[in-house]
Tab-separated table of C-alpha atoms (C1' of nucleotides) in Angstrom:
chain	number	residue	atom	x	y	z
E	1	MET	CA	-0.216	-0.313	0.257
E	2	GLN	CA	1.978	2.288	-2.039
E	3	GLY	CA	1.843	6.187	0.740
E	4	LEU	CA	-0.195	4.663	3.170
E	5	TRP	CA	2.084	3.228	5.870
E	6	GLN	CA	2.715	7.243	6.360
E	7	LEU	CA	-0.397	7.667	7.135
E	8	PHE	CA	-1.154	4.632	9.439
E	9	TYR	CA	1.863	5.634	11.307
E	10	ASN	CA	2.143	8.934	11.635
E	11	MET	CA	-1.067	9.886	12.112
E	12	GLU	CA	-3.622	7.087	13.203
E	13	LEU	CA	-0.697	5.363	15.117
E	14	GLY	CA	-0.556	9.016	17.340
E	15	LEU	CA	-4.181	9.553	16.726
E	16	MET	CA	-5.026	6.918	18.837
E	17	THR	CA	-3.998	8.135	22.250
E	18	VAL	CA	-5.818	10.409	21.783
E	19	LEU	CA	-8.854	10.029	21.239
E	20	ALA	CA	-8.641	7.527	23.803
E	21	ALA	CA	-7.612	10.475	26.843
E	22	MET	CA	-10.828	11.674	25.190
E	23	GLU	CA	-13.082	9.103	26.347
E	24	ASN	CA	-12.069	8.413	28.835
E	25	HIS	CA	-12.745	12.276	30.165
E	26	ARG	CA	-15.992	12.867	32.063
E	27	ILE	CA	-18.157	15.992	30.237
E	28	HIS	CA	-19.842	17.020	32.986
E	29	VAL	CA	-23.638	18.034	32.339
E	30	ASP	CA	-26.478	19.702	34.467
E	31	LYS	CA	-28.380	16.756	34.974
E	32	ASP	CA	-31.574	18.745	37.144
E	33	ALA	CA	-31.494	21.481	33.808
E	34	LEU	CA	-31.896	18.637	31.782
E	35	LYS	CA	-34.797	17.217	33.936
E	36	ARG	CA	-36.840	20.551	33.511
E	37	THR	CA	-36.466	20.972	29.709
E	38	SER	CA	-37.425	17.743	29.311
E	39	ASP	CA	-40.634	18.237	31.720
E	40	LEU	CA	-41.229	21.463	29.647
E	41	LEU	CA	-40.425	20.051	26.396
E	42	GLY	CA	-43.308	17.447	27.536
E	43	THR	CA	-46.349	19.534	28.252
E	44	LYS	CA	-44.959	21.740	24.651
E	45	LEU	CA	-46.076	18.327	22.899
E	46	LYS	CA	-49.277	17.288	24.714
E	47	GLN	CA	-50.400	20.942	23.724
E	48	LEU	CA	-49.693	20.629	20.186
E	49	GLU	CA	-50.114	16.896	19.964
E	50	GLN	CA	-53.880	18.652	21.453
E	51	GLU	CA	-53.434	21.732	18.694
E	52	ALA	CA	-53.421	19.015	15.745
E	53	HIS	CA	-55.976	17.081	17.146
E	54	LYS	CA	-58.576	19.452	17.343
E	55	ALA	CA	-57.220	20.737	13.992
E	56	ALA	CA	-57.058	17.550	11.862
E	57	GLY	CA	-60.642	16.997	13.500
E	58	GLN	CA	-59.226	13.169	14.450
E	59	GLN	CA	-57.153	11.927	16.846
E	60	PHE	CA	-53.908	10.344	15.283
E	61	LEU	CA	-50.393	9.749	16.177
E	62	VAL	CA	-48.714	12.546	14.989
E	63	THR	CA	-45.213	11.719	14.835
E	64	SER	CA	-46.101	8.787	11.956
E	65	SER	CA	-45.899	10.326	8.822
E	66	ASN	CA	-48.671	7.626	7.612
E	67	GLN	CA	-51.347	8.796	9.811
E	68	LEU	CA	-50.449	12.204	8.835
E	69	ARG	CA	-50.310	11.293	4.755
E	70	LEU	CA	-54.085	9.733	5.827
E	71	VAL	CA	-55.200	13.310	7.734
E	72	LEU	CA	-53.653	15.944	5.372
E	73	PHE	CA	-54.528	14.329	2.061
E	74	GLU	CA	-57.176	11.779	1.711
E	75	LYS	CA	-59.435	13.613	5.129
E	76	LEU	CA	-58.640	17.622	4.716
E	77	ARG	CA	-57.262	16.588	0.380
E	78	LEU	CA	-55.455	19.240	1.339
E	79	HIS	CA	-54.032	18.909	-2.742
E	80	GLU	CA	-56.778	19.683	-4.096
E	81	LEU	CA	-56.314	22.930	-2.849
E	82	CYS	CA	-52.842	23.803	-4.308
E	83	GLU	CA	-52.835	21.893	-7.705
E	84	ASN	CA	-50.775	24.986	-8.949
E	85	LYS	CA	-48.043	23.965	-6.718
E	86	LYS	CA	-46.691	21.068	-7.382
E	87	LEU	CA	-46.260	18.735	-4.451
E	88	PRO	CA	-43.401	16.388	-4.845
E	89	LYS	CA	-44.656	12.175	-3.983
E	90	THR	CA	-42.589	9.761	-2.471
E	91	VAL	CA	-40.126	7.939	-4.558
E	92	LEU	CA	-42.100	4.390	-6.327
E	93	LYS	CA	-44.585	4.491	-3.966
E	94	GLN	CA	-47.243	7.188	-5.188
E	95	HIS	CA	-47.443	8.947	-1.680
E	96	HIS	CA	-47.906	11.843	-1.439
E	97	SER	CA	-44.857	13.535	0.895
E	98	THR	CA	-44.844	14.837	4.073
E	99	SER	CA	-41.900	16.355	3.825
E	100	GLU	CA	-41.079	19.777	5.732
E	101	VAL	CA	-41.050	21.565	1.843
E	102	VAL	CA	-44.760	19.906	1.663
E	103	LEU	CA	-45.942	21.626	4.815
E	104	MET	CA	-44.024	25.020	4.280
E	105	GLN	CA	-46.851	25.143	0.983
E	106	LEU	CA	-49.579	23.834	2.744
E	107	GLN	CA	-48.984	26.336	5.601
E	108	ASP	CA	-50.965	28.625	4.053
E	109	LEU	CA	-53.524	26.168	3.135
E	110	HIS	CA	-54.829	24.761	7.532
E	111	PRO	CA	-53.622	25.480	10.624
E	112	LEU	CA	-52.021	21.174	10.806
E	113	PRO	CA	-49.160	21.900	8.773
E	114	LYS	CA	-47.659	24.481	10.440
E	115	ILE	CA	-48.297	22.472	14.403
E	116	ILE	CA	-46.917	19.714	12.804
E	117	LEU	CA	-43.664	21.632	11.744
E	118	GLU	CA	-42.887	22.750	15.376
E	119	TYR	CA	-44.006	19.657	17.177
E	120	ARG	CA	-41.378	17.799	14.656
E	121	GLN	CA	-38.987	20.958	16.319
E	122	VAL	CA	-39.396	19.923	19.781
E	123	HIS	CA	-40.049	16.806	19.495
E	124	LYS	CA	-36.531	15.707	17.434
E	125	ILE	CA	-34.858	18.396	20.452
E	126	LYS	CA	-36.885	16.323	23.335
E	127	SER	CA	-36.073	12.841	22.274
E	128	THR	CA	-32.535	13.185	20.450
E	129	TYR	CA	-31.032	15.780	22.971
E	130	VAL	CA	-32.118	15.926	26.138
E	131	ASP	CA	-33.958	12.745	27.205
E	132	GLY	CA	-31.381	11.109	24.171
E	133	ILE	CA	-28.375	12.771	25.892
E	134	MET	CA	-30.191	11.657	29.457
E	135	SER	CA	-29.978	8.123	29.095
E	136	CYS	CA	-26.167	8.441	28.486
E	137	MET	CA	-25.225	9.561	31.551
E	138	LYS	CA	-23.589	7.738	33.893
E	139	LYS	CA	-23.861	10.281	37.244
E	140	SER	CA	-23.349	13.256	36.784
E	141	TYR	CA	-21.504	13.357	32.977
E	142	ILE	CA	-20.719	11.657	29.815
E	143	SER	CA	-18.329	9.997	27.515
E	144	SER	CA	-18.721	9.872	24.212
E	145	THR	CA	-17.712	6.731	22.109
E	146	TRP	CA	-15.568	7.599	18.316
E	147	ASN	CA	-14.896	5.967	15.992
E	148	GLN	CA	-11.432	6.546	14.041
E	149	THR	CA	-12.354	4.290	11.298
E	150	GLY	CA	-16.011	4.941	10.290
E	151	THR	CA	-16.135	7.438	8.086
E	152	VAL	CA	-15.272	7.228	4.318
E	153	SER	CA	-13.969	11.270	4.632
E	154	GLY	CA	-11.349	10.321	7.226
E	155	ARG	CA	-13.544	12.536	9.616
E	156	LEU	CA	-13.967	10.816	13.001
E	157	SER	CA	-17.482	10.495	14.230
E	158	ALA	CA	-19.255	10.093	17.827
E	159	LYS	CA	-22.024	8.134	19.319
E	160	HIS	CA	-24.046	7.639	22.445
E	161	PRO	CA	-24.161	10.635	22.610
E	162	ASN	CA	-23.654	12.090	19.305
E	163	ILE	CA	-21.497	15.309	20.413
E	164	GLN	CA	-20.495	16.124	16.785
E	165	ALA	CA	-24.736	16.323	16.298
E	166	ILE	CA	-25.926	18.853	19.228
E	167	PRO	CA	-28.052	21.650	18.506
E	168	LYS	CA	-25.271	25.030	18.292
E	169	GLN	CA	-28.997	27.346	17.635
E	170	PRO	CA	-31.241	27.819	20.899
E	171	ILE	CA	-35.009	27.048	20.150
E	172	GLN	CA	-37.608	29.512	21.853
E	173	ILE	CA	-40.915	27.972	23.355
E	174	THR	CA	-43.712	29.818	24.658
E	175	ARG	CA	-45.329	28.197	27.332
E	176	LYS	CA	-48.927	28.941	27.291
E	177	GLN	CA	-49.527	30.061	30.839
E	178	TYR	CA	-53.286	29.063	33.063
E	179	ILE	CA	-53.030	31.587	35.014
E	180	GLN	CA	-55.359	34.706	34.547
E	181	GLY	CA	-53.637	37.747	33.236
E	182	LYS	CA	-50.569	36.654	32.157
E	183	GLU	CA	-49.037	36.593	29.127
E	184	PRO	CA	-47.210	33.737	27.573
E	185	GLU	CA	-44.192	32.847	28.465
E	186	VAL	CA	-41.156	32.163	26.313
E	187	VAL	CA	-38.261	30.380	26.799
E	188	THR	CA	-35.443	29.534	25.119
E	189	ILE	CA	-33.663	26.270	25.129
E	190	HIS	CA	-30.132	25.428	24.443
E	191	PRO	CA	-28.857	22.040	24.293
E	192	ARG	CA	-25.285	22.728	23.990
E	193	SER	CA	-25.953	24.654	27.405
E	194	MET	CA	-26.403	21.539	29.585
E	195	PHE	CA	-22.535	21.006	29.148
E	196	ILE	CA	-19.982	22.018	31.844
E	197	THR	CA	-16.969	22.602	33.192
E	198	GLU	CA	-15.812	21.465	36.172
E	199	GLU	CA	-15.577	23.883	38.829
E	200	GLY	CA	-12.436	26.463	38.284
E	201	TRP	CA	-12.218	25.039	34.926
E	202	THR	CA	-13.363	26.700	32.046
E	203	PHE	CA	-13.758	25.629	27.979
E	204	LEU	CA	-11.710	27.374	25.137
E	205	ALA	CA	-12.916	25.512	22.056
E	206	ALA	CA	-10.395	26.682	18.502
E	207	ASP	CA	-11.910	26.617	15.770
E	208	PHE	CA	-10.460	26.642	11.996
E	209	SER	CA	-12.290	29.151	10.057
E	210	GLN	CA	-13.685	28.730	6.483
E	211	VAL	CA	-11.171	25.202	6.558
E	212	GLU	CA	-12.844	23.954	3.482
E	213	LEU	CA	-12.671	26.772	1.806
E	214	ARG	CA	-9.457	27.380	2.588
E	215	LEU	CA	-8.592	24.184	1.704
E	216	LEU	CA	-9.941	24.741	-2.138
E	217	ALA	CA	-7.590	27.961	-2.788
E	218	HIS	CA	-5.088	25.833	-2.086
E	219	LEU	CA	-6.123	23.022	-3.827
E	220	SER	CA	-7.090	24.768	-7.346
E	221	SER	CA	-5.189	27.931	-7.064
E	222	ASP	CA	-7.253	29.606	-7.768
E	223	PRO	CA	-5.983	33.275	-8.084
E	224	GLU	CA	-9.354	35.095	-6.716
E	225	LEU	CA	-9.720	32.736	-3.679
E	226	LEU	CA	-6.199	32.782	-2.654
E	227	LYS	CA	-6.528	36.967	-2.748
E	228	LEU	CA	-9.489	36.642	0.018
E	229	PHE	CA	-7.414	35.088	2.471
E	230	GLN	CA	-3.367	35.840	1.539
E	231	GLU	CA	-4.512	39.596	2.332
E	232	PRO	CA	-4.486	39.449	5.513
E	233	GLY	CA	-7.248	42.344	7.120
E	234	THR	CA	-8.695	42.597	4.029
E	235	THR	CA	-11.227	40.644	4.559
E	236	ALA	CA	-12.769	40.415	8.430
E	237	ASP	CA	-15.347	37.250	7.187
E	238	VAL	CA	-14.771	35.102	3.815
E	239	PHE	CA	-18.467	34.413	4.539
E	240	SER	CA	-19.752	37.833	5.656
E	241	MET	CA	-18.367	39.509	2.812
E	242	LEU	CA	-19.505	37.354	-0.031
E	243	ALA	CA	-23.021	37.673	2.023
E	244	SER	CA	-23.002	41.085	1.119
E	245	GLN	CA	-22.475	40.969	-2.024
E	246	TRP	CA	-25.187	38.151	-2.834
E	247	LYS	CA	-27.935	40.660	-0.929
E	248	GLU	CA	-26.201	43.513	-1.550
E	249	ILE	CA	-25.499	44.593	1.917
E	250	PRO	CA	-23.548	46.826	3.344
E	251	GLU	CA	-21.104	43.947	5.612
E	252	THR	CA	-22.353	45.521	8.372
E	253	GLU	CA	-25.576	44.496	8.006
E	254	VAL	CA	-24.901	40.977	7.850
E	255	LYS	CA	-27.003	39.070	10.156
E	256	HIS	CA	-25.764	35.527	10.927
E	257	ALA	CA	-28.287	33.671	9.623
E	258	ASP	CA	-27.299	35.770	6.428
E	259	ARG	CA	-23.396	34.451	6.963
E	260	GLU	CA	-24.806	30.757	7.700
E	261	GLN	CA	-27.105	30.980	4.111
E	262	ALA	CA	-23.533	32.688	2.483
E	263	LYS	CA	-21.745	29.118	3.455
E	264	ARG	CA	-24.548	26.526	2.585
E	265	ILE	CA	-24.277	28.539	-0.734
E	266	VAL	CA	-21.193	28.235	-0.993
E	267	TYR	CA	-20.539	24.285	-0.757
E	268	SER	CA	-23.278	23.571	-1.976
E	269	THR	CA	-22.360	25.226	-5.490
E	270	VAL	CA	-18.610	23.760	-5.330
E	271	TYR	CA	-19.921	20.619	-4.420
E	272	GLY	CA	-22.234	20.159	-7.630
E	273	ALA	CA	-25.808	21.357	-6.045
E	274	GLY	CA	-27.650	21.485	-9.039
E	275	LYS	CA	-29.731	24.904	-10.067
E	276	GLU	CA	-32.945	23.305	-8.326
E	277	ARG	CA	-31.614	22.296	-5.209
E	278	LEU	CA	-30.054	25.546	-5.022
E	279	SER	CA	-33.393	27.034	-5.828
E	280	GLU	CA	-33.940	25.782	-2.596
E	281	ILE	CA	-31.389	26.752	-0.031
E	282	LEU	CA	-32.110	30.317	-1.666
E	283	GLY	CA	-35.486	30.781	-2.036
E	284	ILE	CA	-35.429	32.046	-5.821
E	285	THR	CA	-36.327	30.739	-8.472
E	286	ALA	CA	-33.966	28.333	-10.610
E	287	ASP	CA	-33.401	29.950	-13.423
E	288	GLN	CA	-31.535	32.667	-11.004
E	289	ALA	CA	-30.320	29.572	-8.601
E	290	SER	CA	-28.240	28.661	-12.332
E	291	GLN	CA	-27.443	32.349	-12.840
E	292	PHE	CA	-26.096	32.248	-9.034
E	293	VAL	CA	-23.741	29.593	-10.267
E	294	GLU	CA	-21.899	30.476	-13.344
E	295	SER	CA	-21.305	33.933	-11.848
E	296	PHE	CA	-19.447	32.614	-8.970
E	297	LEU	CA	-18.225	29.671	-11.336
E	298	GLN	CA	-17.002	32.851	-13.638
E	299	LYS	CA	-15.830	34.547	-11.122
E	300	TYR	CA	-14.075	31.862	-8.889
E	301	LYS	CA	-12.889	30.133	-12.607
E	302	GLN	CA	-9.977	27.488	-11.488
E	303	VAL	CA	-12.493	25.769	-9.173
E	304	ARG	CA	-14.279	24.331	-12.196
E	305	ALA	CA	-10.991	23.929	-13.233
E	306	PHE	CA	-9.751	21.506	-10.411
E	307	THR	CA	-13.098	19.670	-9.617
E	308	GLN	CA	-12.216	18.875	-13.470
E	309	LYS	CA	-8.916	17.655	-12.889
E	310	THR	CA	-9.869	16.253	-10.387
E	311	ILE	CA	-13.075	14.020	-11.271
E	312	GLN	CA	-9.847	13.172	-14.650
E	313	GLN	CA	-7.319	11.593	-11.821
E	314	CYS	CA	-9.944	9.013	-10.158
E	315	GLN	CA	-11.324	8.115	-13.740
E	316	LYS	CA	-7.178	7.842	-14.522
E	317	GLN	CA	-5.982	5.644	-11.919
E	318	ASP	CA	-9.665	3.513	-12.647
E	319	ARG	CA	-7.786	2.966	-15.927
E	320	CYS	CA	-4.044	2.358	-15.067
E	321	LEU	CA	-5.033	-0.134	-12.408
E	322	SER	CA	-7.585	-2.616	-14.461
E	323	ARG	CA	-6.056	-2.997	-17.467
E	324	ALA	CA	-5.533	-6.156	-17.800
E	325	SER	CA	-1.099	-5.629	-18.875
E	326	GLU	CA	-0.428	-4.717	-15.480
E	327	ARG	CA	-1.864	-7.637	-14.231
E	328	PRO	CA	-2.372	-11.639	-15.030
E	329	PRO	CA	-6.030	-11.221	-16.129
E	330	GLU	CA	-6.359	-14.576	-13.566
E	331	HIS	CA	-5.391	-12.418	-10.419
E	332	SER	CA	-7.781	-9.452	-11.648
E	333	GLU	CA	-10.216	-7.942	-9.317
E	334	HIS	CA	-11.185	-5.114	-9.939
E	335	HIS	CA	-9.594	-1.669	-8.870
E	336	PRO	CA	-11.833	1.172	-8.727
E	337	GLY	CA	-10.206	4.719	-9.339
E	338	TYR	CA	-9.607	6.934	-6.418
E	339	VAL	CA	-9.215	10.009	-4.935
E	340	VAL	CA	-6.468	10.999	-2.381
E	341	SER	CA	-6.489	14.032	0.506
E	342	ILE	CA	-3.504	16.506	0.789
E	343	MET	CA	-2.321	13.789	3.384
E	344	GLY	CA	-2.177	10.829	1.659
E	345	ARG	CA	-5.919	9.902	2.469
E	346	ARG	CA	-7.597	7.747	-0.166
E	347	ARG	CA	-10.932	6.877	-1.035
E	348	GLN	CA	-12.096	4.380	-3.854
E	349	LEU	CA	-14.751	5.940	-6.013
E	350	PRO	CA	-15.581	2.818	-8.185
E	351	HIS	CA	-18.601	3.834	-10.177
E	352	ILE	CA	-16.888	7.266	-11.212
E	353	GLY	CA	-16.837	5.869	-14.820
E	354	ALA	CA	-20.146	4.042	-14.637
E	355	GLN	CA	-22.459	4.290	-17.458
E	356	ASP	CA	-25.272	5.348	-15.741
E	357	TYR	CA	-25.097	8.881	-15.332
E	358	THR	CA	-27.132	9.702	-12.131
E	359	ILE	CA	-24.658	6.931	-10.595
E	360	ARG	CA	-21.625	8.024	-12.227
E	361	THR	CA	-22.282	11.751	-10.940
E	362	GLN	CA	-22.849	11.305	-7.730
E	363	ALA	CA	-18.959	9.436	-7.507
E	364	GLU	CA	-17.781	12.434	-9.479
E	365	ARG	CA	-19.851	14.664	-6.417
E	366	GLN	CA	-17.749	12.519	-4.100
E	367	ALA	CA	-14.610	12.493	-5.522
E	368	VAL	CA	-14.639	16.024	-5.732
E	369	ASN	CA	-15.882	16.396	-1.773
E	370	PHE	CA	-13.408	13.896	-0.763
E	371	VAL	CA	-9.871	15.722	-1.566
E	372	VAL	CA	-11.712	18.689	0.193
E	373	GLN	CA	-13.163	17.351	3.859
E	374	GLY	CA	-10.589	14.249	3.507
E	375	SER	CA	-8.010	16.964	4.292
E	376	ALA	CA	-10.037	19.276	6.389
E	377	ALA	CA	-10.309	16.261	8.387
E	378	ASP	CA	-6.071	14.716	8.248
E	379	LEU	CA	-5.492	18.508	9.402
E	380	CYS	CA	-7.601	18.391	11.882
E	381	LYS	CA	-6.415	14.832	13.498
E	382	ILE	CA	-2.623	17.284	13.076
E	383	ALA	CA	-4.207	19.608	15.430
E	384	MET	CA	-5.966	16.950	17.411
E	385	ILE	CA	-1.963	15.687	18.111
E	386	ARG	CA	-0.199	18.110	17.935
E	387	ILE	CA	-1.512	19.749	20.998
E	388	PHE	CA	-1.895	16.164	22.613
E	389	THR	CA	1.600	16.849	22.724
E	390	LEU	CA	2.432	20.304	23.643
E	391	VAL	CA	0.391	19.747	26.580
E	392	ALA	CA	2.485	16.122	27.623
E	393	SER	CA	5.844	17.232	27.160
E	394	SER	CA	4.399	20.858	29.777
E	395	SER	CA	5.402	20.532	33.048
E	396	THR	CA	2.552	22.676	33.679
E	397	LEU	CA	-0.508	22.781	31.826
E	398	THR	CA	-3.064	20.596	32.444
E	399	ALA	CA	-5.730	20.906	29.477
E	400	ARG	CA	-7.891	18.654	28.576
E	401	LEU	CA	-9.010	17.710	24.938
E	402	VAL	CA	-12.913	16.877	25.716
E	403	ALA	CA	-15.004	16.798	21.743
E	404	GLN	CA	-13.845	17.211	18.489
E	405	ILE	CA	-16.497	18.722	15.901
E	406	HIS	CA	-14.617	18.292	12.982
E	407	ASP	CA	-12.606	21.443	12.546
E	408	GLU	CA	-13.199	22.300	16.081
E	409	LEU	CA	-11.730	21.729	18.997
E	410	LEU	CA	-13.165	21.701	22.530
E	411	PHE	CA	-11.047	22.097	25.297
E	412	GLU	CA	-11.100	22.014	29.101
E	413	VAL	CA	-8.874	24.438	31.075
E	414	GLU	CA	-7.362	25.083	34.513
E	415	ASP	CA	-8.792	29.113	34.446
E	416	SER	CA	-5.712	30.526	35.578
E	417	GLN	CA	-3.886	28.231	32.360
E	418	VAL	CA	-6.679	29.515	29.986
E	419	GLU	CA	-4.061	32.374	28.845
E	420	GLU	CA	-1.184	30.562	28.102
E	421	PHE	CA	-2.519	27.896	27.296
E	422	ALA	CA	-5.235	29.919	24.288
E	423	ALA	CA	-1.877	31.687	22.828
E	424	SER	CA	0.132	28.343	22.440
E	425	LEU	CA	-3.004	26.349	20.765
E	426	LYS	CA	-3.771	29.090	18.262
E	427	SER	CA	-0.334	29.286	17.627
E	428	THR	CA	-0.078	25.493	17.189
E	429	MET	CA	-2.960	25.067	15.349
E	430	GLU	CA	-2.242	27.733	12.529
E	431	SER	CA	1.305	26.289	11.748
E	432	LEU	CA	-0.447	24.096	10.460
E	433	GLN	CA	0.075	25.775	6.980
E	434	HIS	CA	3.128	24.396	7.036
E	435	VAL	CA	4.348	20.174	7.863
E	436	GLU	CA	7.654	19.374	7.274
E	437	ALA	CA	6.503	15.876	7.972
E	438	LEU	CA	4.061	15.678	5.381
E	439	GLY	CA	5.049	17.956	3.017
E	440	VAL	CA	2.332	20.184	3.387
E	441	HIS	CA	2.803	23.403	2.547
E	442	LEU	CA	-0.142	25.253	2.104
E	443	LYS	CA	-0.742	28.515	-0.555
E	444	VAL	CA	-3.304	30.278	2.114
E	445	PRO	CA	-2.869	31.045	5.761
E	446	LEU	CA	-4.733	29.377	8.435
E	447	LYS	CA	-6.833	31.089	10.854
E	448	VAL	CA	-8.386	29.938	14.413
E	449	THR	CA	-10.202	31.663	16.567
E	450	LEU	CA	-11.062	30.874	20.079
E	451	SER	CA	-13.869	30.792	22.720
E	452	THR	CA	-14.450	30.375	25.872
E	453	GLY	CA	-16.918	30.211	27.958
E	454	LYS	CA	-18.052	27.976	31.543
E	455	SER	CA	-20.810	26.405	29.702
E	456	TRP	CA	-20.585	24.771	25.612
E	457	GLY	CA	-23.736	26.889	25.119
E	458	SER	CA	-22.202	30.158	26.335
E	459	MET	CA	-18.981	30.590	24.407
E	460	THR	CA	-17.611	33.698	23.604
E	461	GLU	CA	-15.348	34.527	21.044
E	462	VAL	CA	-11.480	35.750	22.055
E	463	LEU	CA	-10.596	38.673	20.962
E	464	ASP	CA	-7.644	40.117	22.803
E	465	LEU	CA	-5.169	36.817	24.181
E	466	ARG	CA	-3.647	39.159	26.428
E	467	SER	CA	-7.209	39.302	27.936
E	468	CYS	CA	-8.163	36.453	28.792
E	469	SER	CA	-7.175	35.706	32.598
E	470	HIS	CA	-9.845	38.365	33.313
J	1	DC	C1'	-23.862	19.441	-2.809
J	2	DT	C1'	-21.036	16.227	0.687
J	3	DA	C1'	-19.823	13.748	5.225
J	4	DA	C1'	-21.860	11.732	9.590
J	5	DT	C1'	-25.842	9.861	14.014
J	6	DC	C1'	-30.330	8.993	15.776
J	7	DT	C1'	-35.853	8.279	16.188
J	8	DT	C1'	-39.521	6.750	14.265
J	9	DT	C1'	-42.681	4.517	11.491
R	1	DC	C1'	-41.695	-10.173	16.763
R	2	DG	C1'	-38.173	-7.778	14.613
R	3	DG	C1'	-34.710	-6.740	11.466
R	4	DG	C1'	-33.790	-3.092	8.444
R	5	DA	C1'	-35.038	0.188	5.689
R	6	DA	C1'	-36.755	5.390	4.507
R	7	DA	C1'	-37.720	9.161	6.756
R	8	DG	C1'	-36.489	13.113	8.588
R	9	DA	C1'	-34.892	15.307	12.192
R	10	DT	C1'	-29.585	18.061	14.120
R	11	DT	C1'	-24.244	18.326	13.062
R	12	DA	C1'	-19.894	19.680	9.991
R	13	DG	C1'	-18.177	22.163	5.482
DNA sequence: CTAATCTTT
DNA sequence: CGGGAAAGATTAG
C-alpha cells in the first residue's frame, strides 16, 4: 500500500492515544436543567398534539407520517386545494410526501401543517438532545465513543451521544400560562448549555475558520480565492463578505443567518449542487439559481478546473489499475478509481466510470468533496496530535481535550491557565500551514478563532489574547 | 452538494 | 415479533 504507511504511522496511530484520553474524559452535564427542560418540552408536545388533533378533527399519531398522510390528503384533501403547486411524491410509492417542503407549502391552506412542523422540531430536541443525552449519562457526566475508522472521508464520528450533532442554535418555546392575565412565557432551550465545566475550569474552543474553503483555495490555486485569504485584514470574514455581495447590503448589515446561508450556498455550489437544490436553499427560482452558479464559477474560474482535474485523476486511476496488461487476467480484481487527500488518504470510487448518469455524477461529486473534506479532516487530526503532545510535554499545562467537532477542538482548561494555553493552542494550530514531515505547504494561512465559556452553550469569542485571564 | 448519528414508523 | 430500510431531524464543511 504505497503512501498509506506514512498516514497510518504518523497520523492514525498517534491519534489513538488522543482518542483514548478523550473517551476517558468526563464531560459534566447539568442533570437538573436537563430534567426541567425534558418536562417543559413534554408539556409543550402534549399541547401541540392536542392542537393537531383539534385542527385535524380527529385523534391520530402525529409522529407517524403514514397517519399524517391520511389526515392531510385523504381526509382534508389539501392537495386538491393547491394544484397550482407541484407536490413532491414519495419515490416509487405514488404517495404524497409529508416532508418539510410539502408542509411549508401547505401551511397557508390549513393550520395543521404548521403545528406538525413545530411538533417535529420540539420532538426532535426532546427525544434526541434532552432525553437522549440523559440516557447516555452515568452519574452526572457523559463520555462519547469515538470512531476513528467509521467514515469514508477520514473524519471522526462520535456516538452515545453524538456530540458532533448537538444543536448550535437555541430554540424558543412559548409556554401557555393558565394563570389569569399572564402573558405567554417565552423560554429558550439550548442543549449545548447543558454541558458544563468542572469547578475551577473553563471551556476553550478553537475553530479553524473556513477550513474547507481555504483548502479549496490551496488545491485549486484560484487567484481570486487565494486573494481572499492571502491579504490579511482586507477581509474580516469571507462568508460575511460573500453574503453582503449576494444580498447587496453593507457588510455591517449582514446578520448571522445571512452568513450561514452564504456558507451553505458556497459549499453547495462548489460541491456540485444542481439549480433545483440551490433554488430551494436560496428561495429563488431555478433560473436565478443557475445564474448564480455561473457567475460564481466565472469569478472563481480555477474552481471548476480543480473539480474537473480531480474527476479526471480518479478516472485515470481507474483505467491504469484495471488494465489487464498490469496484472495477469486470472488475478485481476476490480481496481476502482480513487482520489487522494492532502496527506495521502484515499477514497475508492468504483462508480466513477459508470454508464448511468446519476450513479456516475454522484461519484464525481463524492470525489471532489472527498479531496477537500478529507484534507480538512487530516489537518484537524494532526492538530489534535500536536496539541496533545504539547500538553503532555509541558510540566505545567493540564488542559484536556474534551471533544472534536470536525473543525473545532473543545478543551477544558484550568481557569489560571486559559491565557497561556490559548496562545499556544492558536499558534500550534495555525502553524499547520506547513507540515514538513508530510510535505504540506498550504498557499493560504490558516486562521483559528478562540472562544471561552463556563458552558458549551455560552461561549464568547476571545478577541484579545492578553485579556484572557480576567 | 458532501460527510455523519439518532429516532421513529 | 423483530430486523432493516426510509424518512426526517440535527451537525460539520
